[in-house]
Coordinates of C-alpha atoms in Angstrom, one line a residue:
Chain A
X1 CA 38.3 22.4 12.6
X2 CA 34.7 22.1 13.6
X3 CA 32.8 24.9 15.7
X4 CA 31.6 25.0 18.9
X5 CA 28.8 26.3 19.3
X6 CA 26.8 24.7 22.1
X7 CA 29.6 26.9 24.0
X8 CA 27.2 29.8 23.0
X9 CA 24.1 30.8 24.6
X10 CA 21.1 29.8 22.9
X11 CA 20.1 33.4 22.3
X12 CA 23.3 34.0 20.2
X13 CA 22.2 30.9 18.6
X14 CA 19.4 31.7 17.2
X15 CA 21.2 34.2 14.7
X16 CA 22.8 31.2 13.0
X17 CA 19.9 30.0 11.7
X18 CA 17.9 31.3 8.8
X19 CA 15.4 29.2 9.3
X20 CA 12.6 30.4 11.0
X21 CA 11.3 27.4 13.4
X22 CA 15.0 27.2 14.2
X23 CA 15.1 30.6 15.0
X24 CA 12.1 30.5 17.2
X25 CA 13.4 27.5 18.9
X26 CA 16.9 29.0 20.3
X27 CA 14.5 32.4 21.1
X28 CA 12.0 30.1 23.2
X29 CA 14.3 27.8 25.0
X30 CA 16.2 31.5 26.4
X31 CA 13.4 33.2 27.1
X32 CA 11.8 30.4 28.7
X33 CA 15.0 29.0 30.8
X34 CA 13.5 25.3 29.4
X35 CA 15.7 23.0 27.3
X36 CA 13.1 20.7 28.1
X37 CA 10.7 18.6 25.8
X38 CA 8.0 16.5 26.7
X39 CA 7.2 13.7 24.9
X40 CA 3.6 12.8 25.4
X41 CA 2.8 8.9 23.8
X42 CA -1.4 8.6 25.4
X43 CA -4.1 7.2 23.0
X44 CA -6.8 9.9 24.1
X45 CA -6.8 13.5 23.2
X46 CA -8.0 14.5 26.5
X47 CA -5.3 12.9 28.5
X48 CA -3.1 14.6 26.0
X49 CA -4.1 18.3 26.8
X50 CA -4.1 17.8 30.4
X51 CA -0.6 16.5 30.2
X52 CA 0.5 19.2 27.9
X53 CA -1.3 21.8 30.2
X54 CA 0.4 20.3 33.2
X55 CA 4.1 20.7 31.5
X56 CA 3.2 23.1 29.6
X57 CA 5.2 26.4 32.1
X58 CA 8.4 24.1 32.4
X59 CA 8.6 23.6 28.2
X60 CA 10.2 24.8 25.1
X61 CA 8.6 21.8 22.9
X62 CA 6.2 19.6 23.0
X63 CA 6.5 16.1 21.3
X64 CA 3.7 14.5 20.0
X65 CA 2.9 11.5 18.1
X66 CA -0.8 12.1 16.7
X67 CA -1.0 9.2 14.8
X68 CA -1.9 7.1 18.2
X69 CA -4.6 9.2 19.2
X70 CA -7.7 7.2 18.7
X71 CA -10.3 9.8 19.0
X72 CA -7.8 12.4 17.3
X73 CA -10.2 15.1 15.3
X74 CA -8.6 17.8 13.6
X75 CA -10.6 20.3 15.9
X76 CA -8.0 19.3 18.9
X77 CA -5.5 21.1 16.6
X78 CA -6.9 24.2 18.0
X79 CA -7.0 22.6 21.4
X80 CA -3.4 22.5 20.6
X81 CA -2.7 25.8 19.3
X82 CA -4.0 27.4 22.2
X83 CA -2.2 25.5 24.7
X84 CA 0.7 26.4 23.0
X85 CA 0.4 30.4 22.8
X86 CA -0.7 29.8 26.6
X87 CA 2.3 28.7 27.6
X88 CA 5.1 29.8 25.1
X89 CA 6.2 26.4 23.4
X90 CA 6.6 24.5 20.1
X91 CA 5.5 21.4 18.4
X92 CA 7.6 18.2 17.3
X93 CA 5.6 15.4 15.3
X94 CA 8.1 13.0 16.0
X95 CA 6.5 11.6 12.2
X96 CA 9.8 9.7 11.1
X97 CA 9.0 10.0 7.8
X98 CA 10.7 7.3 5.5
X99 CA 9.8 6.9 2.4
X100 CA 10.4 8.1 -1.1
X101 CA 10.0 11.8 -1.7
X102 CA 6.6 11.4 -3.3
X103 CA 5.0 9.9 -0.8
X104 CA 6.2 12.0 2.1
X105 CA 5.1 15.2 1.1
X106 CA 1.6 13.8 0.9
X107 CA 2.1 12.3 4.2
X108 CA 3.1 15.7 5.7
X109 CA 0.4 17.7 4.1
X110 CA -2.2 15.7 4.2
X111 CA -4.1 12.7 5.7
X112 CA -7.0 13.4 8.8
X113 CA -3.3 14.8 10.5
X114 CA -2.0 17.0 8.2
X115 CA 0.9 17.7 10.0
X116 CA 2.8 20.8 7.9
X117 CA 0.1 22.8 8.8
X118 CA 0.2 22.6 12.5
X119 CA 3.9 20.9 13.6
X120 CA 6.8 23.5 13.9
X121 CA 9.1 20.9 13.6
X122 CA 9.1 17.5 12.0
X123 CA 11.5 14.5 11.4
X124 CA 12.8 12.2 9.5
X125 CA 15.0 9.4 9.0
X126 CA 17.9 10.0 6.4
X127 CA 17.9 6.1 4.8
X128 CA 16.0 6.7 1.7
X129 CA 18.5 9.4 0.4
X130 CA 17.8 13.1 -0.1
X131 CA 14.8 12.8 -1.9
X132 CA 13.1 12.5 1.1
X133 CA 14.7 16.0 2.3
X134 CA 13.2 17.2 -1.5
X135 CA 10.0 15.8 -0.7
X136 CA 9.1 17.3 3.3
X137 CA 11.0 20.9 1.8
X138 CA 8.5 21.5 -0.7
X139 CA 5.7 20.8 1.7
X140 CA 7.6 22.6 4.7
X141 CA 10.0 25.2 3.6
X142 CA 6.8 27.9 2.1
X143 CA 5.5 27.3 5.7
X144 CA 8.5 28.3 7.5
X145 CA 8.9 24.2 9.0
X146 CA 12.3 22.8 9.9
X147 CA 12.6 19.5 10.3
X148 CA 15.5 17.3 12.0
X149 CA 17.5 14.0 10.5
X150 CA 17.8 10.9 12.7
X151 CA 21.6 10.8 12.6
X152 CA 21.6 8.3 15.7
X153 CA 19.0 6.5 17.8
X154 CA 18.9 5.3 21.6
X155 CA 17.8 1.8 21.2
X156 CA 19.6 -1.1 21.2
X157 CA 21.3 -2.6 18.1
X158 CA 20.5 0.6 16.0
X159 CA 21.8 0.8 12.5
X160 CA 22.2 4.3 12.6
X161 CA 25.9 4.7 13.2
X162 CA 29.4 4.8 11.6
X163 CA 28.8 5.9 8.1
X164 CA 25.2 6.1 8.4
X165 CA 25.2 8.9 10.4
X166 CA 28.1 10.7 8.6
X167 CA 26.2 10.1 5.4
X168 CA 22.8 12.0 7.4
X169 CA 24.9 14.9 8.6
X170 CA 26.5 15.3 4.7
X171 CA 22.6 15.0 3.8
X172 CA 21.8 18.0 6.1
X173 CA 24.9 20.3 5.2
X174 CA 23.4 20.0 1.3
X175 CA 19.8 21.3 3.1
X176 CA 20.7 23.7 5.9
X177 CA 17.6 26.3 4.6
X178 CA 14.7 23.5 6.1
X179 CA 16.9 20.8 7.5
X180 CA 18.1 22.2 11.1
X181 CA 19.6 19.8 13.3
X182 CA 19.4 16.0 14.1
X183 CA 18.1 13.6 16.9
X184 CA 21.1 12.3 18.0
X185 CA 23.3 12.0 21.2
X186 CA 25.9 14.1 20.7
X187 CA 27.3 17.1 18.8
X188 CA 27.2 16.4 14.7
X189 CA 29.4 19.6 13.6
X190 CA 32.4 18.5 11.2
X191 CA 30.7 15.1 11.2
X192 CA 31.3 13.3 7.6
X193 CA 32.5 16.8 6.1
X194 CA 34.9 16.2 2.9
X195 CA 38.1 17.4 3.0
X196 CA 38.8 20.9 2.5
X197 CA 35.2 21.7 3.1
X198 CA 34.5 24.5 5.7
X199 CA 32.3 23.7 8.4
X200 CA 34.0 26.3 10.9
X201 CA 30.7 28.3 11.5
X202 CA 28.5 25.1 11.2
X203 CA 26.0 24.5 13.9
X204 CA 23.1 22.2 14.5
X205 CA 20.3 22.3 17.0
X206 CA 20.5 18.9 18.4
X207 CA 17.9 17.6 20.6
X208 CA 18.2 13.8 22.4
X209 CA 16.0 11.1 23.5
X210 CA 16.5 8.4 25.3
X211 CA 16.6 10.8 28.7
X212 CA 15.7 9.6 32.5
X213 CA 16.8 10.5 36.3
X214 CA 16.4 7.0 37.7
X215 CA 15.1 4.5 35.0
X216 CA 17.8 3.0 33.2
X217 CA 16.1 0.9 29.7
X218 CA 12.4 -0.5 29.1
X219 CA 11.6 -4.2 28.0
X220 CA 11.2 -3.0 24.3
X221 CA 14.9 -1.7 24.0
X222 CA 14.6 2.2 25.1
X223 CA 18.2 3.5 26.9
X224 CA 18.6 5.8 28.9
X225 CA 20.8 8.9 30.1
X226 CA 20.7 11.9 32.3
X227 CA 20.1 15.4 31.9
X228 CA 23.4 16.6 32.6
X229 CA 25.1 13.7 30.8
X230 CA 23.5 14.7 27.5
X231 CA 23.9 18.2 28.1
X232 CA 26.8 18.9 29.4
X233 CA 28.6 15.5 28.7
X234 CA 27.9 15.3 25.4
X235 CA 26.6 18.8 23.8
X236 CA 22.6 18.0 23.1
X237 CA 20.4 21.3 22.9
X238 CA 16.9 19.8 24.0
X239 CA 16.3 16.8 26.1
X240 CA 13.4 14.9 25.3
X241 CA 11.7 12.9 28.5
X242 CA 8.0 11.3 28.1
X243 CA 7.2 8.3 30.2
X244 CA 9.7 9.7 32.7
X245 CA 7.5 12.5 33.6
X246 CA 3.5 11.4 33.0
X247 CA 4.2 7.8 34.3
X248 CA 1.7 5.9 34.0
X249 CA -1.7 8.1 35.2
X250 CA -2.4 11.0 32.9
X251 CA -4.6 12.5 35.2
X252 CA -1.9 12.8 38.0
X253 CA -1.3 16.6 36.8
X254 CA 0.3 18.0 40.1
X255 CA 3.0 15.5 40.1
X256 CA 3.5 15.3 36.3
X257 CA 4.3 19.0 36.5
X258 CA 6.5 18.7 39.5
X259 CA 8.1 16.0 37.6
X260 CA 8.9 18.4 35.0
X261 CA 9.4 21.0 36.6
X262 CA 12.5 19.2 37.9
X263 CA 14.3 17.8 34.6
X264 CA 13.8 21.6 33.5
X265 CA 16.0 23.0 36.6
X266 CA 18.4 19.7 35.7
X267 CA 18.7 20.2 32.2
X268 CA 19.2 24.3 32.6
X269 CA 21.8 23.8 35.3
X270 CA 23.5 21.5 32.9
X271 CA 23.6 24.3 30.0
X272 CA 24.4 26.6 32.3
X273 CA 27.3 24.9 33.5
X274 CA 28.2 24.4 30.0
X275 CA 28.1 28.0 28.3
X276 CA 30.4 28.7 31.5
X277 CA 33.0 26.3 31.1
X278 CA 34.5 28.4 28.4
Chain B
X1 CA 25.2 -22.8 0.2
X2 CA 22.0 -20.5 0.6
X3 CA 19.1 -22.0 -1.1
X4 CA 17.1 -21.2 -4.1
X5 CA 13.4 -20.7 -3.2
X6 CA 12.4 -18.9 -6.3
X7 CA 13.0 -21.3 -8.6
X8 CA 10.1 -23.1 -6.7
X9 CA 6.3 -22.7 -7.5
X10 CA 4.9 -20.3 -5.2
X11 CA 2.3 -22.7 -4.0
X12 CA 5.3 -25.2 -2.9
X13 CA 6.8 -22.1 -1.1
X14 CA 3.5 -21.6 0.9
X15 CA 4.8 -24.6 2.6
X16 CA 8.3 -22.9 3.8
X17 CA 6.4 -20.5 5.5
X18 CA 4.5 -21.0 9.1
X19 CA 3.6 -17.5 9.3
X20 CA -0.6 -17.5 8.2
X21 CA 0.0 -13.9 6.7
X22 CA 2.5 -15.2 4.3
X23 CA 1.0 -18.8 3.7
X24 CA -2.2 -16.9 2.1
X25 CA 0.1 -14.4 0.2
X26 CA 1.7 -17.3 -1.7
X27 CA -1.7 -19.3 -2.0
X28 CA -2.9 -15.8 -3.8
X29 CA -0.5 -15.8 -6.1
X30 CA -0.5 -19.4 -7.1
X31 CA -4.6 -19.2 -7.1
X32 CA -5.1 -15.5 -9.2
X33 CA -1.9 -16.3 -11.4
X34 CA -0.5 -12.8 -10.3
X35 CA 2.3 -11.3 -8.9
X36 CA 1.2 -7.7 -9.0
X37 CA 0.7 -5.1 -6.5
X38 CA -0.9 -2.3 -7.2
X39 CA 0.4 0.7 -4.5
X40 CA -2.3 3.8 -4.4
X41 CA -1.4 6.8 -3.2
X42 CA -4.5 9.0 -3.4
X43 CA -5.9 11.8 -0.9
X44 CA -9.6 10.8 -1.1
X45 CA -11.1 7.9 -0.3
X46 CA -13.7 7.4 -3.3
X47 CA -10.5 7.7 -5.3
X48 CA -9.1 4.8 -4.1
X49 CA -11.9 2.8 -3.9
X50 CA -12.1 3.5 -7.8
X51 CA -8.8 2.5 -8.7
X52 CA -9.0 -0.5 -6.1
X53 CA -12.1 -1.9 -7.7
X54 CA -10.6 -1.5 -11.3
X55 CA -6.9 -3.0 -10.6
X56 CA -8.9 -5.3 -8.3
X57 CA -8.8 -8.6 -10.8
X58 CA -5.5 -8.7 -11.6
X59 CA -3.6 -8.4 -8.2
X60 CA -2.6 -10.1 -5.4
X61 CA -2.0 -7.4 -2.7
X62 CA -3.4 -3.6 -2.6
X63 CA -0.4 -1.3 -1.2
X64 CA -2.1 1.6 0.8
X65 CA -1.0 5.1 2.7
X66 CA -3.8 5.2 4.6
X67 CA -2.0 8.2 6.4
X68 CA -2.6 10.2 3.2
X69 CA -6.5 10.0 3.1
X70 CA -7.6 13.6 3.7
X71 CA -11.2 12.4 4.2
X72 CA -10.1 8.6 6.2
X73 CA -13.1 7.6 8.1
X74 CA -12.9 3.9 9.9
X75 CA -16.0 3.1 8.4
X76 CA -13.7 3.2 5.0
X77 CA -12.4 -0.4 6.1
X78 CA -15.1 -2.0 5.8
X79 CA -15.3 -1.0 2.0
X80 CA -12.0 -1.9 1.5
X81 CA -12.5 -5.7 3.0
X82 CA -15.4 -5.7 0.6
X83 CA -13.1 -5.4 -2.5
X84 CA -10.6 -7.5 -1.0
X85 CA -13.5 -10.5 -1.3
X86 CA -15.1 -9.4 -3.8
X87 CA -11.4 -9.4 -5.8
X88 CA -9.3 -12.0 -3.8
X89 CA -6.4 -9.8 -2.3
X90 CA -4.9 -9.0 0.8
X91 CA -3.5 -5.5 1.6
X92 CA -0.2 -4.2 3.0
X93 CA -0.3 -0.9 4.6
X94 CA 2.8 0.6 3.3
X95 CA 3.5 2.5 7.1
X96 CA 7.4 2.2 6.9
X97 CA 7.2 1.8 11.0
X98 CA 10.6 3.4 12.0
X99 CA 10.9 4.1 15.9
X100 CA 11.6 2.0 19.4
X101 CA 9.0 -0.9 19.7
X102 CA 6.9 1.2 22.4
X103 CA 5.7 3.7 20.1
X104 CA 5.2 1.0 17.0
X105 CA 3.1 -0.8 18.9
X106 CA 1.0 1.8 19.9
X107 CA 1.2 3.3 16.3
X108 CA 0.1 -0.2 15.0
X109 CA -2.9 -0.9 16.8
X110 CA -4.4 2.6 17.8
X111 CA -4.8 5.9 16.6
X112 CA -7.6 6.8 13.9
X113 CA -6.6 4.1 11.7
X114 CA -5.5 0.6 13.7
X115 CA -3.6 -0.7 10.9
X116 CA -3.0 -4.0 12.6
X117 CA -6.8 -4.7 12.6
X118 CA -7.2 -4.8 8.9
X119 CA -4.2 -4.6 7.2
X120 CA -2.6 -8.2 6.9
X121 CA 1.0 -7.5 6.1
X122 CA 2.6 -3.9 6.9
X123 CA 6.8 -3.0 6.6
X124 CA 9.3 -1.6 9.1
X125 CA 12.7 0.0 8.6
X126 CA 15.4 -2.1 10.5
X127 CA 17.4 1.2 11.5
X128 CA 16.0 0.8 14.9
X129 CA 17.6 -2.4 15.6
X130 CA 15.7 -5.8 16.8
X131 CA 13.3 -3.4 19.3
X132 CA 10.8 -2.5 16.3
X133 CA 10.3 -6.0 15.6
X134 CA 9.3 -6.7 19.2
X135 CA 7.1 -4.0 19.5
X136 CA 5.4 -5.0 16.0
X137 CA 5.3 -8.4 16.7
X138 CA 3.8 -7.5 20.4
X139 CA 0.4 -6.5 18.5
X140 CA 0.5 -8.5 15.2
X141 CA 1.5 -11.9 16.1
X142 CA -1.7 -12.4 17.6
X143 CA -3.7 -11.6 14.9
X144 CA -1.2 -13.5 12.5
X145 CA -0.4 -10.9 10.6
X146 CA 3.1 -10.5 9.1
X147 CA 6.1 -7.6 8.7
X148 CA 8.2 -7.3 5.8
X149 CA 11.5 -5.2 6.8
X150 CA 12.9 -2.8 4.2
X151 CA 16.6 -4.1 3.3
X152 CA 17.0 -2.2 0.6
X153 CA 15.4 1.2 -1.7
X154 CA 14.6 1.8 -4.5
X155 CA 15.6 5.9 -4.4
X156 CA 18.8 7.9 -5.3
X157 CA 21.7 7.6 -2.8
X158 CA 19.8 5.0 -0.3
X159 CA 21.7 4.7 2.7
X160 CA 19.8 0.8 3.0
X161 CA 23.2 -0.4 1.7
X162 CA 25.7 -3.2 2.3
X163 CA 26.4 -4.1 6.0
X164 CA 22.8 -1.9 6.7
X165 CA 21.0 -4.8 4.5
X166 CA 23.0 -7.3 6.4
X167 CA 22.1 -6.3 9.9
X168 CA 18.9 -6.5 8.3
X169 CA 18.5 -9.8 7.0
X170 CA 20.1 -10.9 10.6
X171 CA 16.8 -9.3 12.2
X172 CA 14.3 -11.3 10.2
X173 CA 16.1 -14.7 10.1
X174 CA 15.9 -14.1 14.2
X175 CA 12.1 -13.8 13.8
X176 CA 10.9 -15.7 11.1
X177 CA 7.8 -16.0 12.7
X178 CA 6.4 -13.1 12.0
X179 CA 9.3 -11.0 9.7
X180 CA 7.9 -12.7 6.6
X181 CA 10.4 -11.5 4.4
X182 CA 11.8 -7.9 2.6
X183 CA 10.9 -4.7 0.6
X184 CA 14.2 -5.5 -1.6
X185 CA 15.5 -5.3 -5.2
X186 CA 16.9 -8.8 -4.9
X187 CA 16.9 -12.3 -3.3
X188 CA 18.2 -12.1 0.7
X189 CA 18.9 -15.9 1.3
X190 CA 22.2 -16.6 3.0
X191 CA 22.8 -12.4 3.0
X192 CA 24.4 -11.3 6.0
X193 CA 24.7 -15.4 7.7
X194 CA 27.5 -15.6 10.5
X195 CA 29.9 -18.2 9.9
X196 CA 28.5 -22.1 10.2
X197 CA 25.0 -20.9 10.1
X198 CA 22.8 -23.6 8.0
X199 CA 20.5 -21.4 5.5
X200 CA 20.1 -23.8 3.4
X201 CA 16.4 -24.1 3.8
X202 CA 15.6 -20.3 3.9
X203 CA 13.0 -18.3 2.3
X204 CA 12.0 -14.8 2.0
X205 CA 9.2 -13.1 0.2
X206 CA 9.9 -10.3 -2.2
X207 CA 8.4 -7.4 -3.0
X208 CA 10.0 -4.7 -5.1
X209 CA 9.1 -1.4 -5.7
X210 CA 10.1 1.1 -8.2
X211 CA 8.6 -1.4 -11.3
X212 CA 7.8 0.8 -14.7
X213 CA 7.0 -0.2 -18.2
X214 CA 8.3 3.1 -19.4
X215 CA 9.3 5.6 -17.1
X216 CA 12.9 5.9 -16.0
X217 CA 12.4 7.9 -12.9
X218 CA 10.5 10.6 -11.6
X219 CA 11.6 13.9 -10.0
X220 CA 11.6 12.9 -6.7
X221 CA 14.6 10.4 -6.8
X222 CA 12.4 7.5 -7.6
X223 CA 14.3 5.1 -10.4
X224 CA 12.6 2.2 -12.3
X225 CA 13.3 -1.1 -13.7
X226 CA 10.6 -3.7 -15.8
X227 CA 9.0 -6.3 -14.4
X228 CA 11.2 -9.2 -16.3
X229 CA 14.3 -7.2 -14.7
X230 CA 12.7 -7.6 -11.5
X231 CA 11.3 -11.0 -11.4
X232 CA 13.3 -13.1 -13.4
X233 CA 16.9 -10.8 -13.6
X234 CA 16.2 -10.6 -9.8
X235 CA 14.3 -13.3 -8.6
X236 CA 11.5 -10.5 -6.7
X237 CA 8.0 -12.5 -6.0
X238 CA 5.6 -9.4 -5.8
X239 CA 6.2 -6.5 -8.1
X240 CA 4.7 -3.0 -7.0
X241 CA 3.3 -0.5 -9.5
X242 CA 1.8 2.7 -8.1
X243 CA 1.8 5.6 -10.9
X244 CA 2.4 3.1 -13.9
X245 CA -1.3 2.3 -13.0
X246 CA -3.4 4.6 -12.2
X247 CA -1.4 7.5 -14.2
X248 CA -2.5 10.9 -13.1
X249 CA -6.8 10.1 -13.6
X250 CA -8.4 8.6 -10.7
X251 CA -11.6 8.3 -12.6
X252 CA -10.2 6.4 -16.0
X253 CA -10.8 2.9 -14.9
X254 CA -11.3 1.7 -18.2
X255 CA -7.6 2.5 -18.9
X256 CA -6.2 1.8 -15.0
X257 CA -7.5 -1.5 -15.3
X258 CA -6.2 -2.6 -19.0
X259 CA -2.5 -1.2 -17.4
X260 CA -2.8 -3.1 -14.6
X261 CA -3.8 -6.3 -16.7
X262 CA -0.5 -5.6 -18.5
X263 CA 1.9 -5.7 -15.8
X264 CA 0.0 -8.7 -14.3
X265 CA 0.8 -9.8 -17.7
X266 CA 4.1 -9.5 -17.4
X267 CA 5.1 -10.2 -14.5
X268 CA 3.5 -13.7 -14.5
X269 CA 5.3 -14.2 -17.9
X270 CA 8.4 -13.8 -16.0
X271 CA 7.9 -16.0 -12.9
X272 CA 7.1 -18.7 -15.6
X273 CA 9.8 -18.0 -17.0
X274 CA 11.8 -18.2 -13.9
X275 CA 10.6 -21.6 -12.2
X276 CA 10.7 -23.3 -15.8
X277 CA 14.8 -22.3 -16.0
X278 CA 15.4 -24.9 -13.5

């Protein structure tokens, strides 16, 4: 019998966890009122920190992918930092690491990015076995990191499903110290669990992709879902939106934050709804 | 029936293929009489050069992370397109591209290191579905460059498995023009084909990881077979040696370049071996 616990608050939720980025997560997102992430995919650093400053009061998380950044320094980390004690939020590299334990940890702790030392929160896709969860620990776990499996995706024709993703969750249960949760689209307690295992306190912080108001796909593949659907409908924690909210004009700050400023106050009402339908 | 492409000369395969990426990786082979690549994963940039320079005459393809370079500079390219004349090789930028075909794209041509603008062949996970290879195929088809999709691991408890390989040998054989062929442990002809499909002219390049002389494993899940196993027990056209090489010493070139002289060696004793069982 799996656990519910997106029926909790996410203050409760937060003593599940012993790991700290998880910890912080659950504390953020109910202090803040924000299950919201913003995904910000722009090739220049400055049209990243406006963004982030725009979006920045309506957040819990902020999703990055600083490997597209063509004038990324390692000075803007600081430009990050700062942002992020301004307006009480966390990082995501959305790195997907995939490769062979080896090679990971160098990827995460090293390189002009050097992701371990700045990212709360990584991820990373299960398919190469748990080395790779060996590899990111021992880079992440002495700096208090968590990271998150890809049990699912929301493109078209993904492979990650059936077995795959019971074979990521199993992969997680092993690594619950640095491994905290999954991108996925739905709830993953109980998922794959042997028999006779117990997975009655089990919980996962899930966060989701894949989210819009009005746009339904892209031409490369990208689906789509609402706030409350993924919320409420099917149990995710955080709701990641990017294009949705900057568009396609980085430097439209007043309406990027008004934009996000509304799939906050959708994705809240949709958790609130949820932790009161007990 | 699928076909046998491996018993074939690799010049005559050059022929099978229209992609320009994998036309010159054949003509390599068949011109420097080698089948070796030579993976190097160091942090610093004079290190690699090094070890580049000294495995330089005896491969056909230099597997990079450029992402693990702590002191990556784009000025470093033009180095490394020095060696690659000076030694006859191509390079494959070992990314392991793994989300929806909007980010890929953007993670392929821009940030700090624009892989697409030097690196001829790169590699993409299939777990996406069909999207990746549009995004990919959105920046490097122009510049002829080609993608190798990973259809199988080499590490502990892989989840790149049975109907997971089989989705993925249906995504190249859709795009042929630019998914050249597989990181694999095996031949992929005629894998996966629906029912009345004619593969009977197919052909996929090979490249295998996880090749040792005499290491078993290592502690991170990676497992090892020889290059004869590889080559002519599993028809693989490229075998990749990282470690094997360039041992623990970035400065021994003496000795990284007599190991790497050996596997070449090697290998091309068992591709002749190979084409002349017939």
């Amino acid at each position: 019998m799996p656990s519910y616990p997106h029926k909790q608050t996410y203050g409760a939720r937060a003593l599940n966890f012993t790991n700290p980025t998880a910890k912080s997560i659950f504390e953020t997102l109910e202090r803040k009122k924000s299950n919201l992430a913003v995904s910000v995919d722009v090739t220049k650093a400055e049209d990243l920190l406006a963004i982030i400053d725009a979006v920045g009061p309506y957040v819990c998380m902020i999703k990055t992918h600083v490997d597209i950044l063509d004038d990324f320094d390692f000075s803007l980390i600081e430009q990050l930092q700062h942002l992020s004690e301004k307006h009480d939020f966390l990082y995501f590299e959305d790195r997907k690491f995939a490769d062979i334990g080896n090679t990971v940890a160098l990827q995460y702790s090293s390189g002009v990015h050097k992701i371990a030392s700045w990212s709360h929160l990584t991820n990373a896709h299960p398919v190469p076995g748990p080395s790779i969860i060996k590899g990111l620990s021992s880079i992440g776990l002495p700096l208090g990191r968590g990271l998150l499996l890809l049990a699912e995706m929301s493109t078209k024709g993904s492979l990650a499903v059936g077995e795959y993703t019971e074979a990521a969750v199993r992969m997680a249960r092993q690594h619950r110290d640095f491994v905290v949760g999954f991108i996925a689209q739905r709830r993953m307690e109980g998922i794959g669990a042997q028999a006779g295992e117990d997975v009655t306190d089990e919980d996962f912080l899930i966060l989701t992709p894949g989210i819009g108001l009005e746009s339904k796909g892209d031409a490369m593949g990208q689906q789509y879902r609402t706030p409350r659907e993924a919320v409420l409908g099917s149990g995710c924690d955080v709701i990641i939106v990017g294009r949705g909210i900057y568009g396609t004009d980085p430097k439209a700050v007043n309406i990027i934050g008004a934009k996000a400023e509304r799939y906050m106050a959708e994705g809240w009402a949709a958790y609130l709804e949820r932790i009161a339908s007990n």
